[in-house]
Amino acid sequence: MPEKKDCMNVGVIGGGIAGLTAALSLRKFGHEVTIYERYHYAGEVGASLSCASNGGRLLKELGVPLLDTKPVILKKLIKRNFQDGETTGVYDLGDYEKSFGVPYYNLHRVDIHDLLLKCALSEEMEGIPCKLLVDHKALSVDAENGKVKFENGYEAAHDLIVAADGIRSLTREQIGNEPNFTPSTSCCFRCLFDTKEVLARGLTDYSKNEAIEYWWRGTPGLSGIDKIVMSPCKNGEVVSCYCFYPSSKNDLRMGGWNDEASTEELCGTFPDLDPKVLDLFKIAYDIKQWRLYVHQPYEHWQKGKVVLLGDAIHPMMPDQSLGAVTAIEDAFAIGYIFSKEFNFSVEDGLRLYQEVRKPRATRIQAASLRARENLNERIGWSSKENDNPDKLTITEICGYDIKEDIKNTAMKLGIL
Ligand SMILES: Cc1cc2nc3c(=O)[nH]c(=O)nc-3n(C[C@H](O)[C@H](O)[C@H](O)COP(=O)(O)OP(=O)(O)OC[C@H]3O[C@@H](n4cnc5c(N)ncnc54)[C@H](O)[C@@H]3O)c2cc1C
C-alpha cells in the first residue's frame, strides 16, 4: 500500500484552474509539485468567471492575492425579460462578505489563471515553488505504481498523481470510469465588449450595475433554453456574455469552446432579443461558440496513487457558475488532507477525499443541470432555506466549511 510521506513528490496533470490550485495547495501543505501541461502555455480563454466565497475563501487561505486581478465585486443578480430587458427579479447579495468572509468576485479568466500560475511558481509563497513542464501531454497513467507516460516520450514516477486534465480527461477512463455523456439540448456563444466603446457609442452600460444579469425566455414553472448571462470583470472595463440557445438551431458538434463565430451568427441566433443587448453584440469581439455536453456522475474518483479533480471528474453545466469553485474546493481538499495536521496514508487520504468530495460535487452537478433550463434553480433564486431539499441554498454553497467536512468524514470513516 502506498504510504504517505511528510513531503510527497506529486505530479499534477493539467495546468488549468483545478491543477494550478491543487499545485498551490499541495505546495503550501508541504509537498513538492511538478505540473505537466499539454500545451506550450496553459492559456485561458477570454471570459468572466464568478468566484463565489466557497472558492474565494480557500484561495485567500492559500495566499492568492485576488485583488491583483482587479475583480468586480458583485452586488446582485438581475433577472430580465428576454425580449425587452424589463427587470423581473433582483436577488440582492446584501452583506455577502459579512456572511461568507469574502466578497463575491467576478474575475477575468485570463487574469485568475495567470495569477494562480504566478503563485504556484513563485519563490515568495509558502512551500517549495512548483515546477511547470509545458508541452507535456500525459497519455497514460499506471495508478498502482504512480507512473505517467507523456506523448513526448518522457516518463515520470510520483508518490501521488493529481489528474486535473479537464472535461475530456484521458485519466478518467484509465482509472475505471466508462464514458457517460450525451450532447446537451443547448449550445452557447461567448463574447466580450469593452465598456469604453459602449460609452463612446452611447450604448447601454451594464457594467455599472456590478451584477450578473440574465435575459431569460423562461417563465416560472416553464423551462427555457435561451438565456443571455452578462457580467462585468476587470474593474468593469470589460463585459462578458454567455449566450445559450437550443442546439436544434444548428446541431453544433464542435467539442472545444474556442471555435470562432461571427457577429452575424451571434445576432442571427437571437433575432427577438432585447435590442439594447443586440446593439452590444454588434460591437462584441472574441466571439466563440460550442456545444454543451451532459455528463452523468462518475464512479471512481481515485485509484492507487491517482486522484481526479475539477472538470476531469465532475463536468457540469455552467448555469450555477460553480464549476471552477467546486474544483478549487477539490484542490484545497487534496492539500489539506495530506497536510501535517493529519497522518493519513495515501490510500486512506484518497478514500477520504472521494467520500468528502463526491456527494457535494454530484449535488452541485445535478443542480447545475436543472439550472440549464430553469433560472429559478440558480443559487440565489433556487431556494429559501429549508425549501425543497433537492435545491441548493446559497448558504450551503457559499458558507461551506471544507475543513470541518473533512474532519467529520474522517471520524465517520474511523481514520481520525
Ligand atoms: C460557459 C461557462 C461559464 C463558466 N462560468 C463559471 C463561473 O462563473 N464560475 C465558476 O466557478 N465556474 C465556471 N465555469 C466552469 C469552469 O470554467 C470550469 O469548471 C473550470 O475551468 C475547470 O477547470 P479545470 O482545471 O478542471 O479544467 P480546464 O480548465 O479544462 O483545465 C484542464 C487543463 O489540463 C490540460 N490538459 C488536458 N489534458 C491534458 C493532458 N493529457 N496532459 C496534460 N495536460 C492536459 C489542459 O490544457 C488545461 O490546461 C464555467 C464554464 C463554462 C463552460
CSV table of C-alpha atoms and ligand atoms in Angstrom, one decimal:
chain,number,residue,atom,x,y,z
A,1,MET,CA,0.0,0.0,0.0
A,2,PRO,CA,1.3,3.5,-0.8
A,3,GLU,CA,2.3,5.2,2.4
A,4,LYS,CA,2.1,9.0,2.9
A,5,LYS,CA,5.4,10.8,3.3
A,6,ASP,CA,5.7,14.2,5.0
A,7,CYS,CA,7.0,15.6,1.8
A,8,MET,CA,5.5,13.8,-1.2
A,9,ASN,CA,6.7,14.1,-4.8
A,10,VAL,CA,3.4,15.0,-6.5
A,11,GLY,CA,2.7,15.1,-10.3
A,12,VAL,CA,-0.2,17.3,-11.4
A,13,ILE,CA,-1.6,16.6,-14.9
A,14,GLY,CA,-3.1,19.8,-16.3
A,15,GLY,CA,-2.4,23.4,-15.6
A,16,GLY,CA,-6.0,24.8,-15.6
A,17,ILE,CA,-7.7,26.3,-12.6
A,18,ALA,CA,-8.0,23.0,-10.8
A,19,GLY,CA,-4.5,21.8,-11.5
A,20,LEU,CA,-2.8,25.1,-10.5
A,21,THR,CA,-4.9,25.4,-7.3
A,22,ALA,CA,-4.1,21.8,-6.4
A,23,ALA,CA,-0.4,22.5,-7.0
A,24,LEU,CA,-0.6,25.6,-4.8
A,25,SER,CA,-2.4,23.8,-2.1
A,26,LEU,CA,0.0,20.8,-2.1
A,27,ARG,CA,2.9,23.1,-2.0
A,28,LYS,CA,1.5,25.1,0.9
A,29,PHE,CA,0.9,21.9,2.8
A,30,GLY,CA,4.5,20.7,2.4
A,31,HIS,CA,4.8,18.8,-0.8
A,32,GLU,CA,7.0,19.1,-3.9
A,33,VAL,CA,4.9,19.5,-7.0
A,34,THR,CA,5.5,19.2,-10.8
A,35,ILE,CA,2.8,20.4,-13.1
A,36,TYR,CA,2.5,18.9,-16.5
A,37,GLU,CA,0.6,20.9,-19.1
A,38,ARG,CA,0.0,19.6,-22.6
A,39,TYR,CA,0.2,23.0,-24.3
A,40,HIS,CA,3.1,25.2,-24.6
A,41,TYR,CA,1.4,27.6,-22.3
A,42,ALA,CA,-1.6,26.8,-20.2
A,43,GLY,CA,-3.5,29.7,-21.6
A,44,GLU,CA,-7.1,30.5,-20.6
A,45,VAL,CA,-9.9,32.0,-22.7
A,46,GLY,CA,-11.3,35.5,-22.5
A,47,ALA,CA,-14.5,35.4,-20.5
A,48,SER,CA,-15.6,36.2,-17.0
A,49,LEU,CA,-15.6,33.8,-14.1
A,50,SER,CA,-17.6,34.4,-11.0
A,51,CYS,CA,-15.8,33.2,-7.8
A,52,ALA,CA,-18.3,32.5,-5.1
A,53,SER,CA,-17.0,32.7,-1.5
A,54,ASN,CA,-16.5,28.9,-1.2
A,55,GLY,CA,-13.7,29.3,-3.7
A,56,GLY,CA,-12.6,32.8,-2.7
A,57,ARG,CA,-12.1,31.9,0.9
A,58,LEU,CA,-9.9,29.0,0.0
A,59,LEU,CA,-7.8,31.0,-2.4
A,60,LYS,CA,-7.3,33.6,0.3
A,61,GLU,CA,-6.2,30.9,2.7
A,62,LEU,CA,-3.7,29.7,0.0
A,63,GLY,CA,-2.3,33.2,-0.1
A,64,VAL,CA,-3.6,34.1,-3.6
A,65,PRO,CA,-3.9,38.0,-3.8
A,66,LEU,CA,-7.2,38.0,-5.8
A,67,LEU,CA,-7.4,41.8,-5.7
A,68,ASP,CA,-4.4,41.8,-8.1
A,69,THR,CA,-6.9,40.7,-10.8
A,70,LYS,CA,-9.0,43.9,-10.3
A,71,PRO,CA,-12.1,41.9,-9.7
A,72,VAL,CA,-15.6,43.4,-9.8
A,73,ILE,CA,-17.4,42.8,-6.5
A,74,LEU,CA,-20.8,41.6,-7.4
A,75,LYS,CA,-23.7,43.2,-5.6
A,76,LYS,CA,-26.8,41.5,-7.1
A,77,LEU,CA,-28.3,39.1,-9.6
A,78,ILE,CA,-30.8,40.6,-12.0
A,79,LYS,CA,-33.4,38.7,-14.0
A,80,ARG,CA,-34.8,40.3,-17.1
A,81,ASN,CA,-37.3,39.6,-19.8
A,82,PHE,CA,-35.6,38.2,-22.9
A,83,GLN,CA,-37.4,40.4,-25.4
A,84,ASP,CA,-37.4,43.8,-23.8
A,85,GLY,CA,-35.0,43.6,-20.9
A,86,GLU,CA,-37.5,44.6,-18.3
A,87,THR,CA,-36.4,43.6,-14.8
A,88,THR,CA,-38.4,40.7,-13.5
A,89,GLY,CA,-36.4,39.8,-10.4
A,90,VAL,CA,-33.5,41.1,-8.3
A,91,TYR,CA,-31.5,39.0,-5.8
A,92,ASP,CA,-29.6,41.4,-3.6
A,93,LEU,CA,-26.5,39.8,-2.4
A,94,GLY,CA,-26.7,42.1,0.7
A,95,ASP,CA,-23.8,41.9,3.1
A,96,TYR,CA,-22.3,38.9,1.3
A,97,GLU,CA,-18.8,39.5,2.6
A,98,LYS,CA,-20.0,39.7,6.2
A,99,SER,CA,-22.0,36.5,5.8
A,100,PHE,CA,-19.4,34.4,4.0
A,101,GLY,CA,-16.0,36.0,4.8
A,102,VAL,CA,-15.0,37.3,1.3
A,103,PRO,CA,-16.8,39.2,-1.4
A,104,TYR,CA,-18.5,37.5,-4.4
A,105,TYR,CA,-15.8,38.3,-7.0
A,106,ASN,CA,-16.2,38.4,-10.8
A,107,LEU,CA,-12.9,37.8,-12.4
A,108,HIS,CA,-11.4,37.7,-15.9
A,109,ARG,CA,-10.5,34.1,-16.6
A,110,VAL,CA,-7.1,35.0,-18.1
A,111,ASP,CA,-6.2,37.1,-15.0
A,112,ILE,CA,-7.1,34.4,-12.4
A,113,HIS,CA,-5.3,31.8,-14.5
A,114,ASP,CA,-2.1,34.0,-14.8
A,115,LEU,CA,-2.3,34.8,-11.1
A,116,LEU,CA,-2.6,31.1,-10.0
A,117,LEU,CA,0.3,30.2,-12.2
A,118,LYS,CA,2.5,33.0,-10.9
A,119,CYS,CA,1.6,31.9,-7.3
A,120,ALA,CA,2.4,28.3,-8.0
A,121,LEU,CA,5.8,29.1,-9.4
A,122,SER,CA,6.6,32.0,-7.0
A,123,GLU,CA,9.7,31.9,-4.8
A,124,GLU,CA,7.8,34.1,-2.2
A,125,MET,CA,4.8,31.9,-1.4
A,126,GLU,CA,4.8,29.3,1.3
A,127,GLY,CA,6.5,25.9,0.5
A,128,ILE,CA,8.7,24.7,-2.3
A,129,PRO,CA,8.0,26.5,-5.7
A,130,CYS,CA,6.2,24.2,-8.1
A,131,LYS,CA,7.9,23.1,-11.3
A,132,LEU,CA,6.0,23.6,-14.6
A,133,LEU,CA,6.7,21.4,-17.6
A,134,VAL,CA,4.8,22.6,-20.7
A,135,ASP,CA,4.4,20.6,-23.9
A,136,HIS,CA,3.9,17.5,-21.7
A,137,LYS,CA,0.7,15.8,-22.8
A,138,ALA,CA,0.0,12.8,-20.5
A,139,LEU,CA,-1.1,9.8,-22.4
A,140,SER,CA,-1.4,7.1,-19.7
A,141,VAL,CA,-1.1,6.5,-16.0
A,142,ASP,CA,-0.1,3.4,-14.1
A,143,ALA,CA,-2.2,4.1,-11.0
A,144,GLU,CA,-0.8,1.4,-8.7
A,145,ASN,CA,2.8,2.4,-9.4
A,146,GLY,CA,2.3,6.2,-9.7
A,147,LYS,CA,3.7,6.4,-13.2
A,148,VAL,CA,2.8,8.7,-16.1
A,149,LYS,CA,3.8,8.4,-19.7
A,150,PHE,CA,3.8,11.5,-22.0
A,151,GLU,CA,3.4,12.0,-25.7
A,152,ASN,CA,6.9,13.4,-26.0
A,153,GLY,CA,8.4,10.1,-24.6
A,154,TYR,CA,9.0,11.4,-21.1
A,155,GLU,CA,8.1,9.2,-18.2
A,156,ALA,CA,7.7,10.2,-14.6
A,157,ALA,CA,7.1,8.5,-11.2
A,158,HIS,CA,5.3,10.2,-8.3
A,159,ASP,CA,4.1,9.4,-4.8
A,160,LEU,CA,0.8,10.9,-5.8
A,161,ILE,CA,-0.7,11.9,-9.2
A,162,VAL,CA,-3.4,14.6,-9.3
A,163,ALA,CA,-5.2,14.4,-12.6
A,164,ALA,CA,-6.8,17.8,-13.5
A,165,ASP,CA,-6.9,17.2,-17.2
A,166,GLY,CA,-10.3,18.8,-17.8
A,167,ILE,CA,-13.7,17.8,-19.2
A,168,ARG,CA,-12.1,15.5,-21.8
A,169,SER,CA,-9.8,13.8,-19.3
A,170,LEU,CA,-7.9,10.8,-20.5
A,171,THR,CA,-7.1,9.8,-17.0
A,172,ARG,CA,-10.8,9.4,-16.1
A,173,GLU,CA,-11.3,6.3,-18.1
A,174,GLN,CA,-7.8,4.9,-17.2
A,175,ILE,CA,-8.9,4.6,-13.6
A,176,GLY,CA,-12.0,2.6,-14.5
A,177,ASN,CA,-14.8,5.1,-15.4
A,178,GLU,CA,-16.9,4.4,-18.5
A,179,PRO,CA,-17.6,7.5,-20.7
A,180,ASN,CA,-21.0,8.6,-19.7
A,181,PHE,CA,-22.1,11.8,-21.5
A,182,THR,CA,-24.6,12.9,-24.2
A,183,PRO,CA,-24.9,16.1,-26.2
A,184,SER,CA,-27.0,18.6,-24.3
A,185,THR,CA,-30.1,20.4,-25.7
A,186,SER,CA,-28.0,23.6,-25.6
A,187,CYS,CA,-25.2,25.4,-27.4
A,188,CYS,CA,-23.5,28.6,-26.3
A,189,PHE,CA,-21.8,31.6,-27.6
A,190,ARG,CA,-19.4,33.7,-25.5
A,191,CYS,CA,-18.2,37.2,-26.3
A,192,LEU,CA,-16.8,40.3,-24.8
A,193,PHE,CA,-17.2,44.1,-25.2
A,194,ASP,CA,-15.3,47.0,-23.8
A,195,THR,CA,-17.0,49.5,-21.6
A,196,LYS,CA,-15.1,52.4,-23.1
A,197,GLU,CA,-16.5,51.6,-26.5
A,198,VAL,CA,-20.0,51.0,-25.1
A,199,LEU,CA,-19.9,54.5,-23.6
A,200,ALA,CA,-18.3,56.1,-26.7
A,201,ARG,CA,-21.2,54.8,-28.8
A,202,GLY,CA,-23.8,55.8,-26.3
A,203,LEU,CA,-25.0,52.2,-25.8
A,204,THR,CA,-26.3,50.8,-22.5
A,205,ASP,CA,-23.6,50.4,-19.9
A,206,TYR,CA,-24.5,47.4,-17.8
A,207,SER,CA,-21.0,47.3,-16.1
A,208,LYS,CA,-22.1,49.9,-13.6
A,209,ASN,CA,-24.7,47.5,-12.2
A,210,GLU,CA,-22.0,45.3,-10.7
A,211,ALA,CA,-24.3,42.4,-11.2
A,212,ILE,CA,-24.7,39.1,-13.1
A,213,GLU,CA,-27.7,39.8,-15.4
A,214,TYR,CA,-29.8,37.2,-17.1
A,215,TRP,CA,-32.1,37.7,-20.1
A,216,TRP,CA,-34.2,34.6,-19.9
A,217,ARG,CA,-37.1,33.5,-22.0
A,218,GLY,CA,-38.5,31.1,-19.5
A,219,THR,CA,-41.2,31.9,-17.0
A,220,PRO,CA,-41.7,30.5,-13.5
A,221,GLY,CA,-42.7,26.9,-13.9
A,222,LEU,CA,-41.7,26.8,-17.5
A,223,SER,CA,-38.3,25.8,-18.9
A,224,GLY,CA,-36.3,27.9,-21.3
A,225,ILE,CA,-33.1,27.2,-23.0
A,226,ASP,CA,-32.4,30.7,-24.3
A,227,LYS,CA,-30.5,32.7,-21.8
A,228,ILE,CA,-28.0,35.6,-22.0
A,229,VAL,CA,-25.7,35.9,-19.0
A,230,MET,CA,-23.9,39.2,-18.8
A,231,SER,CA,-21.4,40.3,-16.2
A,232,PRO,CA,-18.5,42.8,-15.9
A,233,CYS,CA,-15.0,42.0,-14.9
A,234,LYS,CA,-11.5,43.7,-14.9
A,235,ASN,CA,-12.6,46.8,-12.9
A,236,GLY,CA,-15.7,47.0,-15.0
A,237,GLU,CA,-13.6,47.7,-18.1
A,238,VAL,CA,-14.7,44.5,-19.9
A,239,VAL,CA,-18.2,42.9,-20.0
A,240,SER,CA,-18.6,39.3,-20.8
A,241,CYS,CA,-21.6,37.4,-22.2
A,242,TYR,CA,-22.6,33.8,-22.3
A,243,CYS,CA,-25.5,33.3,-24.7
A,244,PHE,CA,-27.3,29.9,-24.7
A,245,TYR,CA,-29.6,28.7,-27.4
A,246,PRO,CA,-31.3,25.4,-28.4
A,247,SER,CA,-28.9,23.0,-30.2
A,248,SER,CA,-31.7,22.2,-32.6
A,249,LYS,CA,-30.8,25.6,-34.3
A,250,ASN,CA,-27.6,24.3,-35.7
A,251,ASP,CA,-26.8,21.0,-34.0
A,252,LEU,CA,-23.2,22.2,-33.5
A,253,ARG,CA,-20.9,19.3,-32.7
A,254,MET,CA,-17.7,21.1,-32.0
A,255,GLY,CA,-16.3,19.9,-28.7
A,256,GLY,CA,-13.9,22.7,-27.8
A,257,TRP,CA,-15.0,26.1,-26.6
A,258,ASN,CA,-12.7,28.1,-28.7
A,259,ASP,CA,-14.3,27.9,-32.1
A,260,GLU,CA,-14.7,31.2,-33.9
A,261,ALA,CA,-18.1,32.6,-34.6
A,262,SER,CA,-19.2,35.8,-36.4
A,263,THR,CA,-21.3,38.8,-35.3
A,264,GLU,CA,-23.9,37.7,-37.8
A,265,GLU,CA,-24.2,34.2,-36.3
A,266,LEU,CA,-24.4,35.7,-32.8
A,267,CYS,CA,-27.1,38.3,-33.6
A,268,GLY,CA,-28.9,36.0,-36.0
A,269,THR,CA,-29.4,33.4,-33.3
A,270,PHE,CA,-31.3,35.7,-31.1
A,271,PRO,CA,-33.5,37.8,-33.5
A,272,ASP,CA,-36.1,38.8,-30.9
A,273,LEU,CA,-33.6,39.6,-28.0
A,274,ASP,CA,-33.8,42.9,-26.2
A,275,PRO,CA,-32.5,45.4,-28.9
A,276,LYS,CA,-30.2,47.0,-26.3
A,277,VAL,CA,-28.3,43.8,-26.0
A,278,LEU,CA,-28.3,43.2,-29.7
A,279,ASP,CA,-26.7,46.6,-30.1
A,280,LEU,CA,-23.9,45.5,-27.8
A,281,PHE,CA,-23.5,42.2,-29.7
A,282,LYS,CA,-22.7,44.3,-32.8
A,283,ILE,CA,-19.5,45.6,-31.1
A,284,ALA,CA,-18.6,42.3,-29.5
A,285,TYR,CA,-15.2,40.7,-30.0
A,286,ASP,CA,-13.7,37.3,-29.3
A,287,ILE,CA,-17.0,35.6,-30.3
A,288,LYS,CA,-16.8,31.8,-29.8
A,289,GLN,CA,-19.4,29.1,-29.8
A,290,TRP,CA,-19.6,25.5,-28.6
A,291,ARG,CA,-21.9,22.6,-27.8
A,292,LEU,CA,-22.5,21.6,-24.2
A,293,TYR,CA,-22.4,18.0,-23.1
A,294,VAL,CA,-24.2,16.5,-20.1
A,295,HIS,CA,-22.0,14.2,-18.0
A,296,GLN,CA,-23.5,11.8,-15.5
A,297,PRO,CA,-21.6,11.4,-12.2
A,298,TYR,CA,-18.5,9.3,-12.5
A,299,GLU,CA,-18.0,6.4,-10.1
A,300,HIS,CA,-14.3,6.3,-9.4
A,301,TRP,CA,-12.5,9.4,-8.2
A,302,GLN,CA,-9.3,7.8,-7.2
A,303,LYS,CA,-7.3,4.6,-7.7
A,304,GLY,CA,-3.9,3.6,-6.3
A,305,LYS,CA,-1.8,6.8,-6.3
A,306,VAL,CA,-4.1,8.7,-8.8
A,307,VAL,CA,-6.8,11.1,-7.9
A,308,LEU,CA,-9.1,13.2,-10.2
A,309,LEU,CA,-10.4,16.7,-9.6
A,310,GLY,CA,-12.2,19.5,-11.3
A,311,ASP,CA,-13.9,19.1,-14.7
A,312,ALA,CA,-12.0,15.8,-15.2
A,313,ILE,CA,-14.3,14.1,-12.7
A,314,HIS,CA,-17.4,16.3,-12.3
A,315,PRO,CA,-18.0,18.2,-15.5
A,316,MET,CA,-21.1,20.3,-15.0
A,317,MET,CA,-23.4,22.7,-16.9
A,318,PRO,CA,-22.2,26.3,-16.4
A,319,ASP,CA,-25.6,27.5,-15.1
A,320,GLN,CA,-24.8,27.7,-11.4
A,321,SER,CA,-21.4,29.3,-12.2
A,322,LEU,CA,-19.9,26.8,-9.7
A,323,GLY,CA,-17.6,24.5,-11.8
A,324,ALA,CA,-14.4,26.3,-11.0
A,325,VAL,CA,-15.1,27.0,-7.4
A,326,THR,CA,-16.0,23.3,-6.9
A,327,ALA,CA,-12.7,22.5,-8.5
A,328,ILE,CA,-11.0,24.9,-6.1
A,329,GLU,CA,-12.7,23.0,-3.2
A,330,ASP,CA,-11.3,19.7,-4.6
A,331,ALA,CA,-7.9,21.2,-4.9
A,332,PHE,CA,-7.8,22.6,-1.4
A,333,ALA,CA,-9.1,19.3,0.0
A,334,ILE,CA,-6.2,17.3,-1.6
A,335,GLY,CA,-3.6,19.6,0.0
A,336,TYR,CA,-5.3,19.8,3.4
A,337,ILE,CA,-5.9,16.0,3.7
A,338,PHE,CA,-2.2,15.5,3.2
A,339,SER,CA,-1.2,18.3,5.5
A,340,LYS,CA,0.8,17.8,8.7
A,341,GLU,CA,-2.4,18.2,10.6
A,342,PHE,CA,-3.2,14.5,9.8
A,343,ASN,CA,-1.2,11.4,9.1
A,344,PHE,CA,-3.3,9.6,6.6
A,345,SER,CA,-1.8,7.0,4.3
A,346,VAL,CA,-2.2,7.8,0.6
A,347,GLU,CA,-4.9,5.1,0.4
A,348,ASP,CA,-6.9,6.5,3.4
A,349,GLY,CA,-6.4,10.1,2.3
A,350,LEU,CA,-7.7,9.4,-1.2
A,351,ARG,CA,-10.7,7.4,0.1
A,352,LEU,CA,-11.5,10.3,2.4
A,353,TYR,CA,-11.2,12.7,-0.5
A,354,GLN,CA,-13.7,10.8,-2.5
A,355,GLU,CA,-16.0,10.4,0.4
A,356,VAL,CA,-16.0,14.2,1.1
A,357,ARG,CA,-16.0,15.5,-2.5
A,358,LYS,CA,-18.2,13.2,-4.4
A,359,PRO,CA,-21.5,13.8,-2.7
A,360,ARG,CA,-21.1,17.6,-2.7
A,361,ALA,CA,-19.9,17.8,-6.3
A,362,THR,CA,-22.6,15.5,-7.5
A,363,ARG,CA,-25.3,17.5,-5.8
A,364,ILE,CA,-23.9,20.7,-7.5
A,365,GLN,CA,-23.6,18.9,-10.8
A,366,ALA,CA,-27.3,17.9,-10.7
A,367,ALA,CA,-28.4,21.3,-9.6
A,368,SER,CA,-26.4,22.9,-12.5
A,369,LEU,CA,-28.2,20.6,-15.0
A,370,ARG,CA,-31.6,21.7,-13.6
A,371,ALA,CA,-30.5,25.3,-13.8
A,372,ARG,CA,-29.6,24.9,-17.5
A,373,GLU,CA,-33.3,25.3,-18.4
A,374,ASN,CA,-34.6,26.8,-15.3
A,375,LEU,CA,-33.1,30.0,-14.0
A,376,ASN,CA,-35.1,29.7,-10.8
A,377,GLU,CA,-32.8,26.8,-9.8
A,378,ARG,CA,-29.8,29.1,-9.8
A,379,ILE,CA,-28.4,29.7,-6.3
A,380,GLY,CA,-29.8,33.0,-5.0
A,381,TRP,CA,-33.2,32.2,-6.6
A,382,SER,CA,-33.1,28.5,-6.1
A,383,SER,CA,-34.3,28.1,-2.6
A,384,LYS,CA,-35.2,29.7,0.6
A,385,GLU,CA,-33.6,27.8,3.5
A,386,ASN,CA,-35.5,24.6,4.2
A,387,ASP,CA,-37.4,24.7,1.0
A,388,ASN,CA,-37.3,21.6,-1.3
A,389,PRO,CA,-34.2,19.8,0.0
A,390,ASP,CA,-33.0,18.9,-3.6
A,391,LYS,CA,-32.4,22.6,-4.3
A,392,LEU,CA,-29.1,24.2,-3.5
A,393,THR,CA,-29.2,27.0,-1.0
A,394,ILE,CA,-26.7,29.9,-1.1
A,395,THR,CA,-25.7,29.2,2.4
A,396,GLU,CA,-24.7,25.5,1.8
A,397,ILE,CA,-22.6,26.6,-1.2
A,398,CYS,CA,-21.1,29.9,-0.1
A,399,GLY,CA,-20.8,29.1,3.6
A,400,TYR,CA,-19.3,25.6,3.2
A,401,ASP,CA,-16.7,24.7,5.8
A,402,ILE,CA,-14.5,22.2,3.9
A,403,LYS,CA,-12.1,21.6,6.9
A,404,GLU,CA,-15.0,20.6,9.1
A,405,ASP,CA,-16.4,18.3,6.5
A,406,ILE,CA,-13.0,16.6,6.1
A,407,LYS,CA,-12.5,16.1,9.8
A,408,ASN,CA,-16.1,14.9,10.4
A,409,THR,CA,-15.9,12.5,7.5
A,410,ALA,CA,-12.5,11.1,8.6
A,411,MET,CA,-14.1,10.4,12.0
A,412,LYS,CA,-17.0,8.7,10.4
A,413,LEU,CA,-14.6,6.5,8.4
A,414,GLY,CA,-12.8,5.7,11.6
A,415,ILE,CA,-9.4,7.1,10.4
A,416,LEU,CA,-9.3,10.1,12.8
B,1,LIG,C1,-19.8,29.0,-20.2
B,1,LIG,C2,-19.0,28.7,-18.9
B,1,LIG,C3,-19.1,29.6,-17.9
B,1,LIG,C4,-18.5,29.2,-16.6
B,1,LIG,N1,-18.6,30.1,-15.6
B,1,LIG,C5,-18.1,29.8,-14.4
B,1,LIG,C6,-18.2,30.7,-13.3
B,1,LIG,O1,-18.6,31.8,-13.5
B,1,LIG,N2,-17.7,30.3,-12.1
B,1,LIG,C7,-17.2,29.0,-11.9
B,1,LIG,O2,-16.8,28.7,-10.8
B,1,LIG,N3,-17.1,28.1,-12.9
B,1,LIG,C8,-17.5,28.5,-14.2
B,1,LIG,N4,-17.4,27.6,-15.2
B,1,LIG,C9,-16.7,26.3,-15.0
B,1,LIG,C10,-15.2,26.4,-15.1
B,1,LIG,O3,-14.8,27.1,-16.2
B,1,LIG,C11,-14.6,25.0,-15.1
B,1,LIG,O4,-15.2,24.2,-14.1
B,1,LIG,C12,-13.1,25.1,-14.7
B,1,LIG,O5,-12.4,26.0,-15.6
B,1,LIG,C13,-12.5,23.7,-14.8
B,1,LIG,O6,-11.1,23.8,-14.6
B,1,LIG,P1,-10.2,22.5,-14.8
B,1,LIG,O7,-8.8,23.0,-14.4
B,1,LIG,O8,-10.8,21.4,-14.1
B,1,LIG,O9,-10.3,22.2,-16.3
B,1,LIG,P2,-9.7,23.0,-17.5
B,1,LIG,O10,-9.8,24.5,-17.4
B,1,LIG,O11,-10.2,22.4,-18.8
B,1,LIG,O12,-8.1,22.7,-17.5
B,1,LIG,C14,-7.6,21.5,-17.9
B,1,LIG,C15,-6.1,21.7,-18.2
B,1,LIG,O13,-5.5,20.4,-18.4
B,1,LIG,C16,-4.7,20.5,-19.6
B,1,LIG,N5,-4.7,19.1,-20.1
B,1,LIG,C17,-5.8,18.4,-20.7
B,1,LIG,N6,-5.4,17.2,-21.0
B,1,LIG,C18,-4.1,17.1,-20.7
B,1,LIG,C19,-3.1,16.0,-20.8
B,1,LIG,N7,-3.5,14.8,-21.3
B,1,LIG,N8,-1.9,16.2,-20.3
B,1,LIG,C20,-1.5,17.4,-19.8
B,1,LIG,N9,-2.4,18.5,-19.7
B,1,LIG,C21,-3.7,18.3,-20.1
B,1,LIG,C22,-5.5,21.5,-20.5
B,1,LIG,O14,-4.7,22.0,-21.5
B,1,LIG,C23,-5.9,22.5,-19.4
B,1,LIG,O15,-4.9,23.5,-19.2
B,1,LIG,C24,-17.9,28.0,-16.5
B,1,LIG,C25,-17.8,27.1,-17.5
B,1,LIG,C26,-18.4,27.4,-18.7
B,1,LIG,C27,-18.3,26.4,-19.9
